[in-house]
């Protein structure tokens, strides 16, 4: 029996995790998602499922970065040169993939390597692509990201924020598009991530197993049905899958048009002050997430409810730690602000 990917829309519960993944797939500029939770909570199932959900995309054939021919400002050097030379780039349809980054990966393996000897000898750049090249337009999945070398996490977060990977060696530099959705998972019992790095993850969610008996039963039933015949199971979710895929693509197109008014910007600023959140990155991420939520809802205007949902996903990991409530969002304070936004 061939086992297909578990349908995203068949995952029971875990609403915040699903929403955070959807928002990042709509808008990779959000800066990824950190999923905290114990083992066996369908984290990797969800990540694989969302990649599978989306229709195939056009990519330049024989390009190591799978450049998007429609995005002329986001091409690799080679594709850009070929366009410049009036060449027509042939394309192929490719599915979004999940690229796994092993915890043992070195920085070279992640960013790729520049052959300096070749550059000196022949006067041209020779670049050996790394994992960030593979990750372009895909999902980069790092299980147990808290065990990864801090420096490598730093590099990943930089690339995720910029959408570009730049490698420099002895005055020679090479850049290529690296627009990916960074998904890191961690089990908080096995050590935390440094706060400076934590702050640079766009969104964070905590997943737990279902606590209600009937929900747990539903999880079991679906799992058994899927294992009995994954094709029949997938067939049952076909329409829902298609609909969600379409909503994501629609949201991507709508996103650049979404507007936010000053009153809501003020609300976000006050929210961060009230919650004692460090720096300005939090405010910006809340707004970006709210813009993406509005686009996902098919609106061109942000509503207060978008800000509220965005805050729940973007703020908890950015709050200064207090001794008795580690990174727990003071949600009562948030509710109060939305009830009385003045
Ligand atoms: Zn290219």
mmCIF file of C-alpha atoms and ligand atoms in Angstrom:
data_model
loop_
_atom_site.group_PDB
_atom_site.id
_atom_site.type_symbol
_atom_site.label_atom_id
_atom_site.label_comp_id
_atom_site.label_asym_id
_atom_site.label_seq_id
_atom_site.Cartn_x
_atom_site.Cartn_y
_atom_site.Cartn_z
ATOM 1 C CA UNK A 1 0.000 0.000 0.000
ATOM 2 C CA UNK A 2 1.312 3.404 -0.934
ATOM 3 C CA UNK A 3 1.204 5.861 1.918
ATOM 4 C CA UNK A 4 0.453 9.417 0.901
ATOM 5 C CA UNK A 5 0.926 12.534 2.984
ATOM 6 C CA UNK A 6 -1.625 13.024 5.760
ATOM 7 C CA UNK A 7 -4.047 15.792 4.646
ATOM 8 C CA UNK A 8 -3.517 19.115 6.434
ATOM 9 C CA UNK A 9 -7.244 19.666 6.838
ATOM 10 C CA UNK A 10 -7.607 16.273 8.592
ATOM 11 C CA UNK A 11 -5.405 17.309 11.513
ATOM 12 C CA UNK A 12 -7.566 17.547 14.634
ATOM 13 C CA UNK A 13 -7.192 20.681 16.765
ATOM 14 C CA UNK A 14 -3.755 22.385 17.041
ATOM 15 C CA UNK A 15 -5.408 25.496 15.588
ATOM 16 C CA UNK A 16 -2.610 27.929 16.464
ATOM 17 C CA UNK A 17 0.047 25.705 14.931
ATOM 18 C CA UNK A 18 -1.975 25.267 11.751
ATOM 19 C CA UNK A 19 -2.704 28.985 11.523
ATOM 20 C CA UNK A 20 0.944 29.930 12.123
ATOM 21 C CA UNK A 21 2.028 27.595 9.318
ATOM 22 C CA UNK A 22 -0.610 28.925 6.935
ATOM 23 C CA UNK A 23 0.349 32.546 7.649
ATOM 24 C CA UNK A 24 4.020 31.828 7.004
ATOM 25 C CA UNK A 25 3.279 30.024 3.773
ATOM 26 C CA UNK A 26 1.215 33.029 2.632
ATOM 27 C CA UNK A 27 3.907 35.453 3.790
ATOM 28 C CA UNK A 28 7.399 33.942 4.271
ATOM 29 C CA UNK A 29 8.529 37.425 5.370
ATOM 30 C CA UNK A 30 6.897 36.768 8.740
ATOM 31 C CA UNK A 31 10.101 35.081 9.857
ATOM 32 C CA UNK A 32 9.031 31.509 10.484
ATOM 33 C CA UNK A 33 7.446 29.735 13.384
ATOM 34 C CA UNK A 34 8.820 28.112 16.485
ATOM 35 C CA UNK A 35 6.728 25.165 17.611
ATOM 36 C CA UNK A 36 7.188 24.218 21.224
ATOM 37 C CA UNK A 37 5.825 20.983 22.524
ATOM 38 C CA UNK A 38 6.421 17.463 23.614
ATOM 39 C CA UNK A 39 7.071 14.630 21.190
ATOM 40 C CA UNK A 40 4.175 12.988 19.380
ATOM 41 C CA UNK A 41 2.098 16.109 18.838
ATOM 42 C CA UNK A 42 1.936 15.931 15.033
ATOM 43 C CA UNK A 43 4.442 18.731 14.487
ATOM 44 C CA UNK A 44 6.255 17.164 11.537
ATOM 45 C CA UNK A 45 2.983 15.740 10.163
ATOM 46 C CA UNK A 46 1.579 19.264 9.993
ATOM 47 C CA UNK A 47 4.683 20.675 8.303
ATOM 48 C CA UNK A 48 4.721 17.956 5.653
ATOM 49 C CA UNK A 49 0.996 18.322 5.187
ATOM 50 C CA UNK A 50 1.082 22.044 4.492
ATOM 51 C CA UNK A 51 3.816 21.676 1.877
ATOM 52 C CA UNK A 52 1.760 18.997 0.162
ATOM 53 C CA UNK A 53 -1.388 21.128 0.247
ATOM 54 C CA UNK A 54 -0.159 23.747 -2.192
ATOM 55 C CA UNK A 55 -0.354 23.334 -5.951
ATOM 56 C CA UNK A 56 2.885 22.983 -7.911
ATOM 57 C CA UNK A 57 4.730 26.209 -8.727
ATOM 58 C CA UNK A 58 6.738 27.282 -11.767
ATOM 59 C CA UNK A 59 10.505 27.172 -11.378
ATOM 60 C CA UNK A 60 13.428 27.754 -13.729
ATOM 61 C CA UNK A 61 14.668 24.421 -15.029
ATOM 62 C CA UNK A 62 18.267 23.493 -14.168
ATOM 63 C CA UNK A 63 18.585 26.264 -11.574
ATOM 64 C CA UNK A 64 19.895 25.091 -8.201
ATOM 65 C CA UNK A 65 17.683 27.652 -6.428
ATOM 66 C CA UNK A 66 14.489 26.884 -8.354
ATOM 67 C CA UNK A 67 14.116 30.595 -9.159
ATOM 68 C CA UNK A 68 10.615 31.920 -9.762
ATOM 69 C CA UNK A 69 10.619 33.196 -13.373
ATOM 70 C CA UNK A 70 7.834 35.658 -12.498
ATOM 71 C CA UNK A 71 9.917 37.353 -9.799
ATOM 72 C CA UNK A 72 12.585 39.087 -11.837
ATOM 73 C CA UNK A 73 13.991 40.927 -8.824
ATOM 74 C CA UNK A 74 14.470 37.736 -6.896
ATOM 75 C CA UNK A 75 16.551 35.704 -9.321
ATOM 76 C CA UNK A 76 19.928 34.108 -8.710
ATOM 77 C CA UNK A 77 22.921 35.664 -10.476
ATOM 78 C CA UNK A 78 22.881 33.095 -13.256
ATOM 79 C CA UNK A 79 19.176 33.416 -14.038
ATOM 80 C CA UNK A 80 19.470 37.225 -13.892
ATOM 81 C CA UNK A 81 22.393 37.095 -16.373
ATOM 82 C CA UNK A 82 20.430 34.862 -18.694
ATOM 83 C CA UNK A 83 17.452 37.267 -18.644
ATOM 84 C CA UNK A 84 19.869 40.128 -19.295
ATOM 85 C CA UNK A 85 21.167 38.231 -22.334
ATOM 86 C CA UNK A 86 17.559 37.972 -23.577
ATOM 87 C CA UNK A 87 17.508 34.233 -23.068
ATOM 88 C CA UNK A 88 14.163 32.580 -22.485
ATOM 89 C CA UNK A 89 14.292 30.554 -19.315
ATOM 90 C CA UNK A 90 12.578 27.221 -19.612
ATOM 91 C CA UNK A 91 10.523 26.279 -16.599
ATOM 92 C CA UNK A 92 9.082 23.260 -14.877
ATOM 93 C CA UNK A 93 6.384 22.640 -12.311
ATOM 94 C CA UNK A 94 7.672 21.718 -8.877
ATOM 95 C CA UNK A 95 5.971 21.002 -5.574
ATOM 96 C CA UNK A 96 6.918 22.825 -2.412
ATOM 97 C CA UNK A 97 9.205 20.567 -0.381
ATOM 98 C CA UNK A 98 10.183 20.180 3.237
ATOM 99 C CA UNK A 99 13.949 20.426 3.598
ATOM 100 C CA UNK A 100 15.211 19.010 6.867
ATOM 101 C CA UNK A 101 18.203 20.527 8.528
ATOM 102 C CA UNK A 102 20.054 18.043 10.696
ATOM 103 C CA UNK A 103 21.157 19.295 14.098
ATOM 104 C CA UNK A 104 24.730 18.301 13.226
ATOM 105 C CA UNK A 105 24.866 20.585 10.151
ATOM 106 C CA UNK A 106 27.923 22.828 9.915
ATOM 107 C CA UNK A 107 27.746 26.443 8.801
ATOM 108 C CA UNK A 108 29.364 25.554 5.441
ATOM 109 C CA UNK A 109 26.775 22.888 4.811
ATOM 110 C CA UNK A 110 24.021 25.399 5.604
ATOM 111 C CA UNK A 111 25.162 28.460 3.643
ATOM 112 C CA UNK A 112 27.164 26.733 0.882
ATOM 113 C CA UNK A 113 30.779 27.300 -0.068
ATOM 114 C CA UNK A 114 32.583 29.683 -2.331
ATOM 115 C CA UNK A 115 35.589 28.266 -4.163
ATOM 116 C CA UNK A 116 38.181 31.010 -3.668
ATOM 117 C CA UNK A 117 40.960 29.221 -5.588
ATOM 118 C CA UNK A 118 38.673 28.970 -8.589
ATOM 119 C CA UNK A 119 37.799 32.681 -8.337
ATOM 120 C CA UNK A 120 41.485 33.652 -8.240
ATOM 121 C CA UNK A 121 42.511 31.326 -11.033
ATOM 122 C CA UNK A 122 39.647 31.877 -13.463
ATOM 123 C CA UNK A 123 38.197 35.203 -12.328
ATOM 124 C CA UNK A 124 34.715 33.774 -11.923
ATOM 125 C CA UNK A 125 32.670 32.749 -8.934
ATOM 126 C CA UNK A 126 32.120 29.100 -8.249
ATOM 127 C CA UNK A 127 29.525 28.391 -5.615
ATOM 128 C CA UNK A 128 28.627 25.052 -4.101
ATOM 129 C CA UNK A 129 25.007 25.425 -2.930
ATOM 130 C CA UNK A 130 24.138 24.516 0.644
ATOM 131 C CA UNK A 131 20.928 23.776 2.483
ATOM 132 C CA UNK A 132 19.731 27.400 2.216
ATOM 133 C CA UNK A 133 19.854 27.049 -1.579
ATOM 134 C CA UNK A 134 17.688 23.968 -1.404
ATOM 135 C CA UNK A 135 15.380 25.763 0.995
ATOM 136 C CA UNK A 136 14.531 28.573 -1.421
ATOM 137 C CA UNK A 137 10.746 28.582 -1.954
ATOM 138 C CA UNK A 138 10.446 25.604 0.345
ATOM 139 C CA UNK A 139 9.976 24.918 4.028
ATOM 140 C CA UNK A 140 13.121 24.563 6.111
ATOM 141 C CA UNK A 141 12.366 22.258 8.997
ATOM 142 C CA UNK A 142 14.668 22.067 11.997
ATOM 143 C CA UNK A 143 13.638 19.518 14.567
ATOM 144 C CA UNK A 144 14.981 20.312 18.037
ATOM 145 C CA UNK A 145 16.340 23.681 16.927
ATOM 146 C CA UNK A 146 17.401 24.382 20.527
ATOM 147 C CA UNK A 147 20.162 21.800 20.084
ATOM 148 C CA UNK A 148 21.545 23.537 16.982
ATOM 149 C CA UNK A 149 24.674 25.656 17.269
ATOM 150 C CA UNK A 150 23.687 29.267 18.142
ATOM 151 C CA UNK A 151 25.731 30.612 15.265
ATOM 152 C CA UNK A 152 23.927 28.409 12.740
ATOM 153 C CA UNK A 153 20.539 29.481 14.148
ATOM 154 C CA UNK A 154 21.697 33.072 13.739
ATOM 155 C CA UNK A 155 22.537 32.466 10.071
ATOM 156 C CA UNK A 156 19.170 30.789 9.468
ATOM 157 C CA UNK A 157 17.222 33.617 11.050
ATOM 158 C CA UNK A 158 19.181 36.192 9.036
ATOM 159 C CA UNK A 159 18.437 34.444 5.773
ATOM 160 C CA UNK A 160 14.787 33.912 6.736
ATOM 161 C CA UNK A 161 14.353 37.617 7.455
ATOM 162 C CA UNK A 162 16.205 38.844 4.355
ATOM 163 C CA UNK A 163 15.067 36.231 1.865
ATOM 164 C CA UNK A 164 18.668 36.161 0.678
ATOM 165 C CA UNK A 165 21.737 34.142 1.593
ATOM 166 C CA UNK A 166 25.075 35.910 1.207
ATOM 167 C CA UNK A 167 28.359 34.076 1.494
ATOM 168 C CA UNK A 168 31.540 36.101 1.804
ATOM 169 C CA UNK A 169 35.101 34.879 1.684
ATOM 170 C CA UNK A 170 38.246 36.918 1.276
ATOM 171 C CA UNK A 171 36.532 39.855 -0.375
ATOM 172 C CA UNK A 172 34.490 37.717 -2.765
ATOM 173 C CA UNK A 173 30.797 37.490 -2.111
ATOM 174 C CA UNK A 174 27.965 35.502 -3.575
ATOM 175 C CA UNK A 175 24.254 35.970 -2.921
ATOM 176 C CA UNK A 176 21.295 33.891 -3.897
ATOM 177 C CA UNK A 177 17.575 33.976 -3.139
ATOM 178 C CA UNK A 178 16.702 32.054 0.027
ATOM 179 C CA UNK A 179 13.074 32.776 0.677
ATOM 180 C CA UNK A 180 11.817 29.979 2.840
ATOM 181 C CA UNK A 181 9.504 29.247 5.698
ATOM 182 C CA UNK A 182 11.587 28.447 8.746
ATOM 183 C CA UNK A 183 9.926 25.967 11.060
ATOM 184 C CA UNK A 184 11.789 25.077 14.219
ATOM 185 C CA UNK A 185 10.563 22.692 16.837
ATOM 186 C CA UNK A 186 11.751 22.283 20.357
ATOM 187 C CA UNK A 187 10.878 20.469 23.521
ATOM 188 C CA UNK A 188 11.178 23.114 26.269
ATOM 189 C CA UNK A 189 12.232 20.419 28.717
ATOM 190 C CA UNK A 190 15.445 19.963 26.757
ATOM 191 C CA UNK A 191 16.789 23.478 27.144
ATOM 192 C CA UNK A 192 15.740 26.791 25.712
ATOM 193 C CA UNK A 193 16.919 29.041 22.916
ATOM 194 C CA UNK A 194 18.823 32.203 23.793
ATOM 195 C CA UNK A 195 16.345 35.113 24.152
ATOM 196 C CA UNK A 196 18.211 37.132 21.499
ATOM 197 C CA UNK A 197 17.491 34.388 18.969
ATOM 198 C CA UNK A 198 13.999 33.700 20.226
ATOM 199 C CA UNK A 199 12.980 37.280 19.496
ATOM 200 C CA UNK A 200 13.820 36.834 15.830
ATOM 201 C CA UNK A 201 11.389 34.018 15.200
ATOM 202 C CA UNK A 202 8.274 35.525 13.675
ATOM 203 C CA UNK A 203 5.650 33.475 15.449
ATOM 204 C CA UNK A 204 5.644 30.891 18.176
ATOM 205 C CA UNK A 205 3.065 28.354 19.239
ATOM 206 C CA UNK A 206 2.875 25.747 21.939
ATOM 207 C CA UNK A 207 1.322 22.425 21.076
ATOM 208 C CA UNK A 208 -0.021 19.913 23.530
ATOM 209 C CA UNK A 209 -1.898 16.668 23.129
ATOM 210 C CA UNK A 210 -5.692 16.914 23.112
ATOM 211 C CA UNK A 211 -7.125 16.897 26.622
ATOM 212 C CA UNK A 212 -10.734 16.060 25.853
ATOM 213 C CA UNK A 213 -11.678 12.437 25.414
ATOM 214 C CA UNK A 214 -13.857 12.893 22.321
ATOM 215 C CA UNK A 215 -11.107 14.886 20.570
ATOM 216 C CA UNK A 216 -8.596 12.157 21.373
ATOM 217 C CA UNK A 217 -11.008 9.583 19.989
ATOM 218 C CA UNK A 218 -11.275 11.619 16.794
ATOM 219 C CA UNK A 219 -7.464 11.737 16.502
ATOM 220 C CA UNK A 220 -7.330 7.933 16.841
ATOM 221 C CA UNK A 221 -10.187 7.301 14.405
ATOM 222 C CA UNK A 222 -8.643 9.457 11.702
ATOM 223 C CA UNK A 223 -5.201 7.966 12.203
ATOM 224 C CA UNK A 224 -6.592 4.427 11.882
ATOM 225 C CA UNK A 225 -8.621 5.320 8.791
ATOM 226 C CA UNK A 226 -5.536 6.895 7.233
ATOM 227 C CA UNK A 227 -3.387 3.858 7.992
ATOM 228 C CA UNK A 228 -6.043 1.488 6.653
ATOM 229 C CA UNK A 229 -6.115 3.221 3.266
ATOM 230 C CA UNK A 230 -4.425 6.579 2.856
ATOM 231 C CA UNK A 231 -5.808 7.089 -0.657
ATOM 232 C CA UNK A 232 -9.435 6.683 0.359
ATOM 233 C CA UNK A 233 -8.732 8.848 3.401
ATOM 234 C CA UNK A 234 -7.168 11.599 1.266
ATOM 235 C CA UNK A 235 -10.122 11.457 -1.111
ATOM 236 C CA UNK A 236 -12.469 12.404 1.736
ATOM 237 C CA UNK A 237 -10.534 15.631 2.343
ATOM 238 C CA UNK A 238 -9.944 16.500 -1.298
ATOM 239 C CA UNK A 239 -12.416 19.367 -1.488
ATOM 240 C CA UNK A 240 -11.371 20.926 1.819
ATOM 241 C CA UNK A 241 -7.737 20.669 0.761
ATOM 242 C CA UNK A 242 -8.418 22.358 -2.561
ATOM 243 C CA UNK A 243 -10.388 25.124 -0.911
ATOM 244 C CA UNK A 244 -7.679 25.869 1.640
ATOM 245 C CA UNK A 245 -5.004 25.795 -1.082
ATOM 246 C CA UNK A 246 -7.024 28.310 -3.091
ATOM 247 C CA UNK A 247 -7.491 30.575 -0.058
ATOM 248 C CA UNK A 248 -3.729 30.610 0.516
ATOM 249 C CA UNK A 249 -3.002 31.559 -3.090
ATOM 250 C CA UNK A 250 -5.719 34.244 -3.016
ATOM 251 C CA UNK A 251 -4.270 35.644 0.210
ATOM 252 C CA UNK A 252 -0.801 35.861 -1.347
ATOM 253 C CA UNK A 253 -2.196 38.016 -4.120
ATOM 254 C CA UNK A 254 -4.258 40.166 -1.812
ATOM 255 C CA UNK A 255 -1.524 40.734 0.795
ATOM 256 C CA UNK A 256 0.237 43.702 -0.924
ATOM 257 C CA UNK A 257 -3.088 45.561 -1.019
ATOM 258 C CA UNK A 258 -4.009 45.184 2.657
ATOM 259 C CA UNK A 259 -4.107 48.476 4.587
ATOM 260 C CA UNK A 260 -3.811 49.301 8.265
ATOM 261 C CA UNK A 261 -5.004 52.537 9.836
ATOM 262 C CA UNK A 262 -3.150 54.591 12.440
ATOM 263 C CA UNK A 263 -5.542 53.717 15.264
ATOM 264 C CA UNK A 264 -4.594 50.050 14.993
ATOM 265 C CA UNK A 265 -0.887 50.890 14.761
ATOM 266 C CA UNK A 266 -1.309 52.811 17.992
ATOM 267 C CA UNK A 267 -3.063 49.824 19.540
ATOM 268 C CA UNK A 268 -0.141 47.564 18.619
ATOM 269 C CA UNK A 269 2.378 49.998 20.065
ATOM 270 C CA UNK A 270 0.409 50.247 23.321
ATOM 271 C CA UNK A 271 0.056 46.504 23.468
ATOM 272 C CA UNK A 272 3.829 46.023 23.349
ATOM 273 C CA UNK A 273 4.361 48.695 26.000
ATOM 274 C CA UNK A 274 1.702 47.190 28.281
ATOM 275 C CA UNK A 275 3.073 43.710 27.909
ATOM 276 C CA UNK A 276 6.636 44.854 28.411
ATOM 277 C CA UNK A 277 7.926 43.479 25.143
ATOM 278 C CA UNK A 278 11.485 44.308 24.097
ATOM 279 C CA UNK A 279 12.372 46.280 20.964
ATOM 280 C CA UNK A 280 10.347 47.141 17.882
ATOM 281 C CA UNK A 281 10.538 43.842 16.095
ATOM 282 C CA UNK A 282 7.523 42.626 18.039
ATOM 283 C CA UNK A 283 5.320 45.517 16.855
ATOM 284 C CA UNK A 284 6.376 45.021 13.267
ATOM 285 C CA UNK A 285 5.747 41.292 13.391
ATOM 286 C CA UNK A 286 2.292 41.766 14.936
ATOM 287 C CA UNK A 287 1.385 44.160 12.107
ATOM 288 C CA UNK A 288 2.780 41.834 9.442
ATOM 289 C CA UNK A 289 0.894 38.885 10.908
ATOM 290 C CA UNK A 290 -2.299 40.966 11.128
ATOM 291 C CA UNK A 291 -1.907 42.033 7.474
ATOM 292 C CA UNK A 292 -1.534 38.373 6.527
ATOM 293 C CA UNK A 293 -4.554 37.359 8.605
ATOM 294 C CA UNK A 294 -6.664 40.002 6.867
ATOM 295 C CA UNK A 295 -5.499 38.746 3.466
ATOM 296 C CA UNK A 296 -6.309 35.168 4.485
ATOM 297 C CA UNK A 297 -9.809 36.320 5.441
ATOM 298 C CA UNK A 298 -10.133 37.974 2.029
ATOM 299 C CA UNK A 299 -10.128 41.517 3.419
ATOM 300 C CA UNK A 300 -8.123 44.567 2.340
ATOM 301 C CA UNK A 301 -8.391 46.152 5.767
ATOM 302 C CA UNK A 302 -7.006 44.990 9.113
ATOM 303 C CA UNK A 303 -9.533 44.625 11.923
ATOM 304 C CA UNK A 304 -8.850 44.712 15.660
ATOM 305 C CA UNK A 305 -9.497 40.962 15.784
ATOM 306 C CA UNK A 306 -6.596 40.402 13.357
ATOM 307 C CA UNK A 307 -4.323 42.324 15.721
ATOM 308 C CA UNK A 308 -5.525 40.258 18.647
ATOM 309 C CA UNK A 309 -4.862 36.939 16.915
ATOM 310 C CA UNK A 310 -1.520 38.231 15.649
ATOM 311 C CA UNK A 311 -0.544 39.234 19.177
ATOM 312 C CA UNK A 312 -1.292 35.742 20.449
ATOM 313 C CA UNK A 313 1.063 34.252 17.869
ATOM 314 C CA UNK A 314 3.785 36.897 17.826
ATOM 315 C CA UNK A 315 4.212 38.108 21.393
ATOM 316 C CA UNK A 316 4.504 35.306 23.951
ATOM 317 C CA UNK A 317 8.113 34.403 23.092
ATOM 318 C CA UNK A 318 9.154 38.063 23.100
ATOM 319 C CA UNK A 319 8.020 38.984 26.570
ATOM 320 C CA UNK A 320 10.629 39.644 29.193
ATOM 321 C CA UNK A 321 10.768 36.626 31.432
ATOM 322 C CA UNK A 322 9.272 36.902 34.850
ATOM 323 C CA UNK A 323 10.265 34.424 37.502
ATOM 324 C CA UNK A 324 6.876 32.792 37.927
ATOM 325 C CA UNK A 325 5.362 33.050 34.468
ATOM 326 C CA UNK A 326 8.042 32.154 31.982
ATOM 327 C CA UNK A 327 7.092 33.644 28.631
ATOM 328 C CA UNK A 328 3.406 33.375 29.384
ATOM 329 C CA UNK A 329 1.365 36.078 27.761
ATOM 330 C CA UNK A 330 -0.751 38.063 30.181
ATOM 331 C CA UNK A 331 -3.834 37.420 28.109
ATOM 332 C CA UNK A 332 -6.209 39.088 30.558
ATOM 333 C CA UNK A 333 -4.336 42.351 30.037
ATOM 334 C CA UNK A 334 -4.603 41.900 26.280
ATOM 335 C CA UNK A 335 -8.346 41.254 26.457
ATOM 336 C CA UNK A 336 -8.764 44.383 28.552
ATOM 337 C CA UNK A 337 -6.972 46.491 25.935
ATOM 338 C CA UNK A 338 -9.187 45.235 23.171
ATOM 339 C CA UNK A 339 -12.280 45.863 25.238
ATOM 340 C CA UNK A 340 -11.157 49.444 25.794
ATOM 341 C CA UNK A 341 -8.697 50.365 23.039
ATOM 342 C CA UNK A 342 -8.400 53.978 24.231
HETATM 343 ZN ZN1 LIG B 1 18.135 30.852 -10.700
#
